[in-house]
PDB file of C-alpha atoms and ligand atoms in Angstrom:
ATOM      1  CA  MET A   1     -26.024  31.476  52.748  1.00  0.00           C
ATOM      2  CA  LYS A   2     -24.239  34.762  51.403  1.00  0.00           C
ATOM      3  CA  LYS A   3     -21.240  34.182  53.265  1.00  0.00           C
ATOM      4  CA  SER A   4     -20.850  30.560  51.718  1.00  0.00           C
ATOM      5  CA  ILE A   5     -21.288  32.128  48.259  1.00  0.00           C
ATOM      6  CA  VAL A   6     -18.287  34.600  48.929  1.00  0.00           C
ATOM      7  CA  SER A   7     -15.995  32.020  50.427  1.00  0.00           C
ATOM      8  CA  VAL A   8     -16.635  29.659  47.441  1.00  0.00           C
ATOM      9  CA  LEU A   9     -15.752  32.846  45.114  1.00  0.00           C
ATOM     10  CA  PHE A  10     -12.673  33.420  47.460  1.00  0.00           C
ATOM     11  CA  VAL A  11     -11.554  29.874  46.997  1.00  0.00           C
ATOM     12  CA  ALA A  12     -12.121  29.869  43.247  1.00  0.00           C
ATOM     13  CA  PHE A  13     -10.034  32.896  42.904  1.00  0.00           C
ATOM     14  CA  ALA A  14      -7.381  31.729  45.132  1.00  0.00           C
ATOM     15  CA  MET A  15      -7.244  28.574  42.790  1.00  0.00           C
ATOM     16  CA  LEU A  16      -7.045  30.728  39.719  1.00  0.00           C
ATOM     17  CA  GLY A  17      -4.437  32.817  41.212  1.00  0.00           C
ATOM     18  CA  SER A  18      -2.347  29.637  42.201  1.00  0.00           C
ATOM     19  CA  VAL A  19      -2.486  28.447  38.570  1.00  0.00           C
ATOM     20  CA  ASN A  20      -1.040  31.562  37.487  1.00  0.00           C
ATOM     21  CA  ILE A  21       1.762  31.719  39.982  1.00  0.00           C
ATOM     22  CA  ALA A  22       2.685  28.201  38.842  1.00  0.00           C
ATOM     23  CA  HIS A  23       3.027  29.294  35.378  1.00  0.00           C
ATOM     24  CA  ALA A  24       4.706  32.560  36.276  1.00  0.00           C
ATOM     25  CA  ALA A  25       7.284  30.451  38.219  1.00  0.00           C
ATOM     26  CA  GLY A  26       8.640  28.465  34.986  1.00  0.00           C
ATOM     27  CA  ASP A  27      11.285  30.687  33.774  1.00  0.00           C
ATOM     28  CA  ALA A  28      11.431  28.459  30.738  1.00  0.00           C
ATOM     29  CA  VAL A  29      11.446  29.700  27.228  1.00  0.00           C
ATOM     30  CA  LYS A  30       8.054  29.051  25.489  1.00  0.00           C
ATOM     31  CA  PRO A  31       8.238  26.325  22.931  1.00  0.00           C
ATOM     32  CA  PRO A  32       7.531  27.353  19.338  1.00  0.00           C
ATOM     33  CA  LYS A  33       4.300  26.334  17.885  1.00  0.00           C
ATOM     34  CA  MET A  34       4.588  23.379  15.372  1.00  0.00           C
ATOM     35  CA  GLU A  35       2.112  22.447  12.522  1.00  0.00           C
ATOM     36  CA  TRP A  36       0.713  19.052  13.479  1.00  0.00           C
ATOM     37  CA  SER A  37      -1.748  17.212  11.372  1.00  0.00           C
ATOM     38  CA  PHE A  38      -4.039  16.727  14.306  1.00  0.00           C
ATOM     39  CA  SER A  39      -4.509  20.362  15.312  1.00  0.00           C
ATOM     40  CA  GLY A  40      -7.571  22.178  14.410  1.00  0.00           C
ATOM     41  CA  PRO A  41     -10.874  21.189  14.373  1.00  0.00           C
ATOM     42  CA  PHE A  42     -10.565  18.744  11.303  1.00  0.00           C
ATOM     43  CA  GLY A  43      -7.365  17.153  12.912  1.00  0.00           C
ATOM     44  CA  THR A  44      -6.466  13.634  12.248  1.00  0.00           C
ATOM     45  CA  TYR A  45      -3.282  11.729  13.162  1.00  0.00           C
ATOM     46  CA  ASP A  46      -0.894  10.618  10.621  1.00  0.00           C
ATOM     47  CA  LYS A  47      -0.449   6.847  10.577  1.00  0.00           C
ATOM     48  CA  ALA A  48       2.965   6.692   8.912  1.00  0.00           C
ATOM     49  CA  ALA A  49       4.262   9.590  11.587  1.00  0.00           C
ATOM     50  CA  LEU A  50       2.742   7.342  14.421  1.00  0.00           C
ATOM     51  CA  GLN A  51       4.343   4.235  13.310  1.00  0.00           C
ATOM     52  CA  ARG A  52       7.822   6.245  12.868  1.00  0.00           C
ATOM     53  CA  GLY A  53       7.150   8.030  16.390  1.00  0.00           C
ATOM     54  CA  PHE A  54       6.503   4.469  17.886  1.00  0.00           C
ATOM     55  CA  LEU A  55       9.714   3.141  16.379  1.00  0.00           C
ATOM     56  CA  VAL A  56      11.702   6.071  17.789  1.00  0.00           C
ATOM     57  CA  PHE A  57      10.121   5.429  21.328  1.00  0.00           C
ATOM     58  CA  LYS A  58      10.676   1.743  21.112  1.00  0.00           C
ATOM     59  CA  SER A  59      14.424   1.943  20.289  1.00  0.00           C
ATOM     60  CA  VAL A  60      15.434   5.218  22.250  1.00  0.00           C
ATOM     61  CA  CYS A  61      13.031   6.325  24.923  1.00  0.00           C
ATOM     62  CA  ALA A  62      11.861   2.891  26.375  1.00  0.00           C
ATOM     63  CA  SER A  63      15.103   2.270  27.668  1.00  0.00           C
ATOM     64  CA  CYS A  64      14.368   4.801  30.305  1.00  0.00           C
ATOM     65  CA  HIS A  65      10.700   5.466  30.283  1.00  0.00           C
ATOM     66  CA  SER A  66       7.856   3.499  30.807  1.00  0.00           C
ATOM     67  CA  MET A  67       4.300   3.844  28.745  1.00  0.00           C
ATOM     68  CA  LYS A  68       2.266   1.698  31.387  1.00  0.00           C
ATOM     69  CA  ARG A  69      -1.107   2.804  30.085  1.00  0.00           C
ATOM     70  CA  ILE A  70      -0.819   1.642  26.599  1.00  0.00           C
ATOM     71  CA  ALA A  71      -1.533  -2.002  25.642  1.00  0.00           C
ATOM     72  CA  PHE A  72       0.182  -3.860  22.690  1.00  0.00           C
ATOM     73  CA  ARG A  73      -3.235  -4.224  21.318  1.00  0.00           C
ATOM     74  CA  ASN A  74      -3.869  -0.334  21.346  1.00  0.00           C
ATOM     75  CA  LEU A  75      -1.291  -0.245  18.556  1.00  0.00           C
ATOM     76  CA  GLU A  76      -3.858  -1.380  16.311  1.00  0.00           C
ATOM     77  CA  ALA A  77      -4.988   2.449  15.820  1.00  0.00           C
ATOM     78  CA  LEU A  78      -1.527   3.033  14.274  1.00  0.00           C
ATOM     79  CA  GLY A  79      -2.426   0.743  11.391  1.00  0.00           C
ATOM     80  CA  TYR A  80      -0.766  -2.599  12.372  1.00  0.00           C
ATOM     81  CA  SER A  81      -2.312  -5.949  11.696  1.00  0.00           C
ATOM     82  CA  GLU A  82      -2.961  -8.368  14.560  1.00  0.00           C
ATOM     83  CA  GLY A  83       0.121 -10.486  13.359  1.00  0.00           C
ATOM     84  CA  GLN A  84       2.299  -7.340  13.596  1.00  0.00           C
ATOM     85  CA  ILE A  85       0.868  -6.637  17.090  1.00  0.00           C
ATOM     86  CA  LYS A  86       1.618 -10.100  18.258  1.00  0.00           C
ATOM     87  CA  ALA A  87       5.057 -10.004  16.922  1.00  0.00           C
ATOM     88  CA  ILE A  88       5.703  -6.665  18.463  1.00  0.00           C
ATOM     89  CA  ALA A  89       4.251  -7.855  21.878  1.00  0.00           C
ATOM     90  CA  ALA A  90       6.605 -10.983  21.488  1.00  0.00           C
ATOM     91  CA  GLU A  91       9.679  -8.913  21.628  1.00  0.00           C
ATOM     92  CA  TYR A  92       9.117  -8.205  25.294  1.00  0.00           C
ATOM     93  CA  THR A  93       8.853 -10.272  28.465  1.00  0.00           C
ATOM     94  CA  VAL A  94       6.666  -9.567  31.280  1.00  0.00           C
ATOM     95  CA  MET A  95       6.278 -10.892  34.764  1.00  0.00           C
ATOM     96  CA  ASP A  96       3.418 -13.185  35.449  1.00  0.00           C
ATOM     97  CA  GLY A  97       2.132 -15.418  37.961  1.00  0.00           C
ATOM     98  CA  PRO A  98       1.746 -16.929  40.740  1.00  0.00           C
ATOM     99  CA  ASP A  99       1.845 -20.366  38.964  1.00  0.00           C
ATOM    100  CA  ASP A 100       0.701 -23.652  40.672  1.00  0.00           C
ATOM    101  CA  GLU A 101       3.785 -23.236  42.967  1.00  0.00           C
ATOM    102  CA  GLY A 102       3.292 -19.782  43.909  1.00  0.00           C
ATOM    103  CA  GLU A 103       6.183 -18.797  41.938  1.00  0.00           C
ATOM    104  CA  MET A 104       6.235 -15.454  39.675  1.00  0.00           C
ATOM    105  CA  PHE A 105       7.632 -16.274  36.126  1.00  0.00           C
ATOM    106  CA  GLU A 106       8.659 -14.575  32.971  1.00  0.00           C
ATOM    107  CA  ARG A 107       6.752 -15.046  29.680  1.00  0.00           C
ATOM    108  CA  ALA A 108       6.791 -13.345  26.292  1.00  0.00           C
ATOM    109  CA  ALA A 109       4.197 -10.632  26.417  1.00  0.00           C
ATOM    110  CA  ARG A 110       0.775 -10.786  24.733  1.00  0.00           C
ATOM    111  CA  PRO A 111      -1.264  -8.130  22.796  1.00  0.00           C
ATOM    112  CA  SER A 112      -3.491  -7.807  25.828  1.00  0.00           C
ATOM    113  CA  ASP A 113      -0.312  -6.839  28.084  1.00  0.00           C
ATOM    114  CA  MET A 114       0.470  -3.433  29.023  1.00  0.00           C
ATOM    115  CA  PHE A 115       3.835  -1.905  27.737  1.00  0.00           C
ATOM    116  CA  PRO A 116       6.397  -3.312  30.470  1.00  0.00           C
ATOM    117  CA  SER A 117       8.549  -0.897  32.431  1.00  0.00           C
ATOM    118  CA  PRO A 118      12.190  -0.613  31.777  1.00  0.00           C
ATOM    119  CA  PHE A 119      12.867  -0.749  35.610  1.00  0.00           C
ATOM    120  CA  ALA A 120      11.659  -3.021  38.379  1.00  0.00           C
ATOM    121  CA  ASN A 121      10.375   0.065  40.427  1.00  0.00           C
ATOM    122  CA  ASP A 122      10.935   3.818  40.858  1.00  0.00           C
ATOM    123  CA  ALA A 123      13.841   3.373  43.218  1.00  0.00           C
ATOM    124  CA  ALA A 124      15.605   1.421  40.434  1.00  0.00           C
ATOM    125  CA  ALA A 125      14.711   3.852  38.003  1.00  0.00           C
ATOM    126  CA  LYS A 126      16.264   6.903  39.948  1.00  0.00           C
ATOM    127  CA  TYR A 127      19.308   4.786  40.835  1.00  0.00           C
ATOM    128  CA  ALA A 128      20.222   4.255  37.294  1.00  0.00           C
ATOM    129  CA  ASN A 129      19.449   7.983  36.311  1.00  0.00           C
ATOM    130  CA  ASN A 130      21.559   9.886  38.828  1.00  0.00           C
ATOM    131  CA  GLY A 131      18.680  10.255  41.164  1.00  0.00           C
ATOM    132  CA  ALA A 132      15.950  11.841  38.639  1.00  0.00           C
ATOM    133  CA  LEU A 133      13.039   9.674  37.812  1.00  0.00           C
ATOM    134  CA  PRO A 134      12.002   9.245  34.064  1.00  0.00           C
ATOM    135  CA  PRO A 135       8.186  10.032  34.084  1.00  0.00           C
ATOM    136  CA  ASP A 136       5.828   7.515  32.587  1.00  0.00           C
ATOM    137  CA  LEU A 137       5.396   8.750  28.925  1.00  0.00           C
ATOM    138  CA  SER A 138       1.629   7.615  28.464  1.00  0.00           C
ATOM    139  CA  LEU A 139       0.064  10.948  29.356  1.00  0.00           C
ATOM    140  CA  ILE A 140       3.155  13.220  29.038  1.00  0.00           C
ATOM    141  CA  THR A 141       1.536  15.550  26.324  1.00  0.00           C
ATOM    142  CA  LYS A 142      -1.455  16.202  28.745  1.00  0.00           C
ATOM    143  CA  ALA A 143       0.643  16.338  31.629  1.00  0.00           C
ATOM    144  CA  ARG A 144       2.952  19.588  30.092  1.00  0.00           C
ATOM    145  CA  VAL A 145       1.878  22.952  29.166  1.00  0.00           C
ATOM    146  CA  GLY A 146       2.608  23.065  25.327  1.00  0.00           C
ATOM    147  CA  GLY A 147       1.765  19.390  24.855  1.00  0.00           C
ATOM    148  CA  ALA A 148       3.403  18.050  21.631  1.00  0.00           C
ATOM    149  CA  ASP A 149       4.850  21.419  21.148  1.00  0.00           C
ATOM    150  CA  TYR A 150       6.797  21.217  24.465  1.00  0.00           C
ATOM    151  CA  LEU A 151       7.818  17.621  23.820  1.00  0.00           C
ATOM    152  CA  HIS A 152       9.458  18.450  20.413  1.00  0.00           C
ATOM    153  CA  ALA A 153      11.239  21.582  22.176  1.00  0.00           C
ATOM    154  CA  ILE A 154      12.635  19.667  24.834  1.00  0.00           C
ATOM    155  CA  LEU A 155      13.897  16.963  22.510  1.00  0.00           C
ATOM    156  CA  THR A 156      15.709  19.593  20.044  1.00  0.00           C
ATOM    157  CA  GLY A 157      16.457  22.214  22.796  1.00  0.00           C
ATOM    158  CA  TYR A 158      19.675  20.968  24.097  1.00  0.00           C
ATOM    159  CA  GLU A 159      22.297  23.484  24.214  1.00  0.00           C
ATOM    160  CA  ASP A 160      25.678  24.434  25.820  1.00  0.00           C
ATOM    161  CA  ALA A 161      24.925  25.959  29.072  1.00  0.00           C
ATOM    162  CA  PRO A 162      25.324  29.802  29.495  1.00  0.00           C
ATOM    163  CA  GLU A 163      28.241  31.012  31.619  1.00  0.00           C
ATOM    164  CA  HIS A 164      25.869  31.795  34.700  1.00  0.00           C
ATOM    165  CA  VAL A 165      24.414  28.260  34.695  1.00  0.00           C
ATOM    166  CA  HIS A 166      26.474  25.629  36.689  1.00  0.00           C
ATOM    167  CA  LEU A 167      25.710  22.074  35.955  1.00  0.00           C
ATOM    168  CA  MET A 168      26.176  19.122  38.446  1.00  0.00           C
ATOM    169  CA  PRO A 169      27.253  15.945  36.925  1.00  0.00           C
ATOM    170  CA  GLY A 170      24.332  14.249  35.192  1.00  0.00           C
ATOM    171  CA  GLN A 171      22.787  17.619  34.528  1.00  0.00           C
ATOM    172  CA  TYR A 172      22.388  19.242  30.993  1.00  0.00           C
ATOM    173  CA  TYR A 173      21.238  22.557  29.890  1.00  0.00           C
ATOM    174  CA  ASN A 174      17.903  22.930  27.956  1.00  0.00           C
ATOM    175  CA  LYS A 175      15.994  26.402  27.893  1.00  0.00           C
ATOM    176  CA  TYR A 176      12.596  24.856  27.667  1.00  0.00           C
ATOM    177  CA  MET A 177      12.684  22.717  30.708  1.00  0.00           C
ATOM    178  CA  SER A 178      11.550  24.738  33.653  1.00  0.00           C
ATOM    179  CA  GLY A 179      14.681  26.158  35.464  1.00  0.00           C
ATOM    180  CA  GLY A 180      16.816  25.364  32.380  1.00  0.00           C
ATOM    181  CA  VAL A 181      18.354  22.252  33.869  1.00  0.00           C
ATOM    182  CA  ILE A 182      17.228  18.806  32.932  1.00  0.00           C
ATOM    183  CA  ALA A 183      18.590  15.158  34.320  1.00  0.00           C
ATOM    184  CA  MET A 184      17.750  13.524  30.840  1.00  0.00           C
ATOM    185  CA  PRO A 185      20.862  13.321  28.587  1.00  0.00           C
ATOM    186  CA  THR A 186      20.359  14.253  25.061  1.00  0.00           C
ATOM    187  CA  PRO A 187      18.408  11.254  23.702  1.00  0.00           C
ATOM    188  CA  LEU A 188      18.382  11.697  20.083  1.00  0.00           C
ATOM    189  CA  ILE A 189      21.164  12.080  17.422  1.00  0.00           C
ATOM    190  CA  ASP A 190      21.014  12.124  13.715  1.00  0.00           C
ATOM    191  CA  ASP A 191      20.896   8.743  11.807  1.00  0.00           C
ATOM    192  CA  GLN A 192      20.008   6.769  15.295  1.00  0.00           C
ATOM    193  CA  VAL A 193      16.969   5.217  14.026  1.00  0.00           C
ATOM    194  CA  MET A 194      16.568   3.818  10.573  1.00  0.00           C
ATOM    195  CA  TYR A 195      13.096   4.619   8.754  1.00  0.00           C
ATOM    196  CA  GLU A 196      11.851   2.459   5.949  1.00  0.00           C
ATOM    197  CA  ASP A 197       9.700   5.151   4.334  1.00  0.00           C
ATOM    198  CA  GLY A 198      12.539   7.485   3.416  1.00  0.00           C
ATOM    199  CA  SER A 199      11.667  10.289   5.889  1.00  0.00           C
ATOM    200  CA  PRO A 200      14.841  12.195   7.191  1.00  0.00           C
ATOM    201  CA  THR A 201      16.562  10.548   9.880  1.00  0.00           C
ATOM    202  CA  THR A 202      17.184  13.594  11.777  1.00  0.00           C
ATOM    203  CA  VAL A 203      16.818  14.821  15.466  1.00  0.00           C
ATOM    204  CA  ASP A 204      14.222  17.096  14.369  1.00  0.00           C
ATOM    205  CA  GLN A 205      12.180  14.364  12.548  1.00  0.00           C
ATOM    206  CA  TYR A 206      12.641  11.950  15.330  1.00  0.00           C
ATOM    207  CA  ALA A 207      11.396  14.529  17.806  1.00  0.00           C
ATOM    208  CA  SER A 208       8.334  15.453  15.717  1.00  0.00           C
ATOM    209  CA  ASP A 209       7.438  11.613  15.051  1.00  0.00           C
ATOM    210  CA  VAL A 210       7.953  10.640  18.690  1.00  0.00           C
ATOM    211  CA  SER A 211       5.744  13.593  19.864  1.00  0.00           C
ATOM    212  CA  HIS A 212       3.083  12.769  17.443  1.00  0.00           C
ATOM    213  CA  PHE A 213       2.978   9.414  18.771  1.00  0.00           C
ATOM    214  CA  LEU A 214       3.017  10.357  22.357  1.00  0.00           C
ATOM    215  CA  ASN A 215       0.305  12.801  21.764  1.00  0.00           C
ATOM    216  CA  TRP A 216      -1.763   9.890  20.356  1.00  0.00           C
ATOM    217  CA  ALA A 217      -0.881   7.815  23.483  1.00  0.00           C
ATOM    218  CA  ALA A 218      -2.212  10.460  25.730  1.00  0.00           C
ATOM    219  CA  GLU A 219      -5.247  11.121  23.508  1.00  0.00           C
ATOM    220  CA  PRO A 220      -6.343   8.095  21.419  1.00  0.00           C
ATOM    221  CA  GLU A 221      -9.792   9.479  21.277  1.00  0.00           C
ATOM    222  CA  LEU A 222      -8.848  12.828  19.492  1.00  0.00           C
ATOM    223  CA  GLU A 223     -10.278  11.874  15.908  1.00  0.00           C
ATOM    224  CA  VAL A 224     -13.696  10.492  17.474  1.00  0.00           C
ATOM    225  CA  ARG A 225     -13.958  13.814  19.615  1.00  0.00           C
ATOM    226  CA  LYS A 226     -13.274  16.374  16.662  1.00  0.00           C
ATOM    227  CA  ARG A 227     -15.480  14.268  14.406  1.00  0.00           C
ATOM    228  CA  MET A 228     -18.301  14.398  16.969  1.00  0.00           C
ATOM    229  CA  GLY A 229     -17.868  18.152  17.440  1.00  0.00           C
ATOM    230  CA  ILE A 230     -18.418  18.686  13.736  1.00  0.00           C
ATOM    231  CA  LYS A 231     -21.407  16.695  13.811  1.00  0.00           C
ATOM    232  CA  VAL A 232     -22.761  18.690  16.691  1.00  0.00           C
ATOM    233  CA  ILE A 233     -22.083  21.982  15.379  1.00  0.00           C
ATOM    234  CA  ILE A 234     -23.857  20.838  11.851  1.00  0.00           C
ATOM    235  CA  PHE A 235     -26.751  19.586  13.805  1.00  0.00           C
ATOM    236  CA  LEU A 236     -27.100  22.566  16.094  1.00  0.00           C
ATOM    237  CA  THR A 237     -27.082  24.927  12.848  1.00  0.00           C
ATOM    238  CA  ILE A 238     -29.794  22.862  11.018  1.00  0.00           C
ATOM    239  CA  PHE A 239     -31.647  22.674  14.385  1.00  0.00           C
ATOM    240  CA  ALA A 240     -31.533  26.744  14.491  1.00  0.00           C
ATOM    241  CA  PHE A 241     -33.038  27.149  11.141  1.00  0.00           C
ATOM    242  CA  VAL A 242     -35.627  24.800  11.984  1.00  0.00           C
ATOM    243  CA  MET A 243     -36.469  26.425  15.173  1.00  0.00           C
ATOM    244  CA  TYR A 244     -36.697  29.831  13.342  1.00  0.00           C
ATOM    245  CA  GLY A 245     -39.122  28.462  11.083  1.00  0.00           C
ATOM    246  CA  VAL A 246     -41.278  27.203  13.898  1.00  0.00           C
ATOM    247  CA  LYS A 247     -41.025  30.608  15.724  1.00  0.00           C
ATOM    248  CA  ARG A 248     -42.130  32.509  12.649  1.00  0.00           C
ATOM    249  CA  LYS A 249     -44.946  30.178  12.025  1.00  0.00           C
ATOM    250  CA  ILE A 250     -46.129  30.391  15.720  1.00  0.00           C
ATOM    251  CA  TRP A 251     -46.083  34.168  15.835  1.00  0.00           C
ATOM    252  CA  SER A 252     -47.330  34.796  12.433  1.00  0.00           C
ATOM    253  CA  ASP A 253     -50.723  35.354  13.598  1.00  0.00           C
ATOM    254  CA  LEU A 254     -49.885  38.460  15.485  1.00  0.00           C
ATOM    255  CA  HIS A 255     -48.657  40.534  12.461  1.00  0.00           C
TER     256      HIS A 255
HETATM  257  C1  HEC B   1      19.078   7.728  29.279  1.00  0.00           C
HETATM  258  C2  HEC B   1      17.502   7.627  29.815  1.00  0.00           C
HETATM  259  C3  HEC B   1      16.592   8.588  29.089  1.00  0.00           C
HETATM  260  C4  HEC B   1      16.302   8.279  27.868  1.00  0.00           C
HETATM  261  C5  HEC B   1      16.794   7.262  26.710  1.00  0.00           C
HETATM  262  C6  HEC B   1      15.196   9.124  27.573  1.00  0.00           C
HETATM  263  N1  HEC B   1      14.942   9.811  28.682  1.00  0.00           N
HETATM  264 FE1  HEC B   1      13.353  11.166  29.052  1.00  0.00          FE
HETATM  265  N2  HEC B   1      14.113  11.594  31.066  1.00  0.00           N
HETATM  266  C7  HEC B   1      15.074  10.880  31.613  1.00  0.00           C
HETATM  267  C8  HEC B   1      15.269  11.323  32.837  1.00  0.00           C
HETATM  268  C9  HEC B   1      16.136  10.817  33.739  1.00  0.00           C
HETATM  269  C10 HEC B   1      14.425  12.389  32.909  1.00  0.00           C
HETATM  270  C11 HEC B   1      13.758  13.273  34.250  1.00  0.00           C
HETATM  271  C12 HEC B   1      14.705  14.544  33.961  1.00  0.00           C
HETATM  272  C13 HEC B   1      14.399  15.589  34.969  1.00  0.00           C
HETATM  273  O1  HEC B   1      13.522  15.386  35.866  1.00  0.00           O
HETATM  274  O2  HEC B   1      15.235  16.641  34.948  1.00  0.00           O
HETATM  275  C14 HEC B   1      13.502  12.510  31.636  1.00  0.00           C
HETATM  276  C15 HEC B   1      12.463  13.272  31.495  1.00  0.00           C
HETATM  277  C16 HEC B   1      11.698  13.327  30.300  1.00  0.00           C
HETATM  278  C17 HEC B   1      10.630  14.163  30.229  1.00  0.00           C
HETATM  279  C18 HEC B   1      10.006  15.016  31.176  1.00  0.00           C
HETATM  280  C19 HEC B   1      10.546  16.410  30.969  1.00  0.00           C
HETATM  281  C20 HEC B   1       9.841  17.398  31.834  1.00  0.00           C
HETATM  282  O3  HEC B   1       9.142  18.326  31.341  1.00  0.00           O
HETATM  283  O4  HEC B   1       9.804  16.918  33.312  1.00  0.00           O
HETATM  284  C21 HEC B   1      10.183  13.791  28.813  1.00  0.00           C
HETATM  285  C22 HEC B   1       9.000  14.422  28.037  1.00  0.00           C
HETATM  286  C23 HEC B   1      10.995  12.987  28.254  1.00  0.00           C
HETATM  287  N3  HEC B   1      11.979  12.555  28.998  1.00  0.00           N
HETATM  288  C24 HEC B   1      11.031  12.461  26.822  1.00  0.00           C
HETATM  289  C25 HEC B   1      11.702  11.398  26.417  1.00  0.00           C
HETATM  290  C26 HEC B   1      11.449  10.926  25.088  1.00  0.00           C
HETATM  291  C27 HEC B   1      10.676  11.345  24.094  1.00  0.00           C
HETATM  292  C28 HEC B   1      12.659  10.092  24.853  1.00  0.00           C
HETATM  293  C29 HEC B   1      12.947   9.234  23.785  1.00  0.00           C
HETATM  294  C30 HEC B   1      13.243  10.136  22.417  1.00  0.00           C
HETATM  295  C31 HEC B   1      13.576  10.137  26.066  1.00  0.00           C
HETATM  296  N4  HEC B   1      12.876  11.057  26.988  1.00  0.00           N
HETATM  297  C32 HEC B   1      14.481   9.221  26.340  1.00  0.00           C
HETATM  298  C33 HEC B   1      15.835   9.823  30.974  1.00  0.00           C
HETATM  299  C34 HEC B   1      15.790   9.269  29.795  1.00  0.00           C
END
């Protein structure tokens, strides 16, 4: 019995240790902390930022990255109407089938379809990107330490490589990437995407908006979760007062 407790503790510490080692191995610069409307206990998503971020994703990132876990109809959370979502979906084609003759066929996407991937499979994606696989972006803010801060940093962190770093063709220097070398060419340049709401069309703004959007993609339930947390805390506070009153009443005879 005792032995098993010791081994459980050992495994637990070993796991903690390996997490630390994994963090320590990243020699990348820590991403700067940003102000997001969704941070903090009262945080909410900014719908205008989400729509701009989606526009950046759709016009820039989606040519290399998939976002497989998001369906067109999920975009309702960004404030789009059903009609707008139908129109957005119809811009894409998806593979469907087999039909009556056993053939697969292409058709315009519907709101219930997931975002189609830009490449037929991972091998094709790697082949088109110098052997590097552009990761699926559905959960990327959860998959990287620093979340949206990290994404913003990566997208704005391209620099000329310092002397001691030798880049192969298809490699770029980015101090926020672990190892300092990334196989993604600078995806954003100023004035690349037109905004209708008058927001600045700068790399920094695009990077903030697309990171905001991808944070929503990874965590659409964030607002509900935070609202629920506040309700629970209010409930527990009131409950604590009630229980204090009850305790005083029960013990009052003893004084
Ligand atoms: C020309 C193709 C291309 C475009 C366009 C592109 N990416 Fe990438 N991206 C890649 C490739 C390739 C990688 C893999 C890089 C590596 O492993 O070194 C990557 C990696 C990433 C990563 C992961 C970095 C890490 O920590 O491993 C993120 C995040 C990312 N891209 C976000 C974006 C966003 C957001 C956009 C749109 C603004 C975008 N990318 C546009 C090709 C692209």
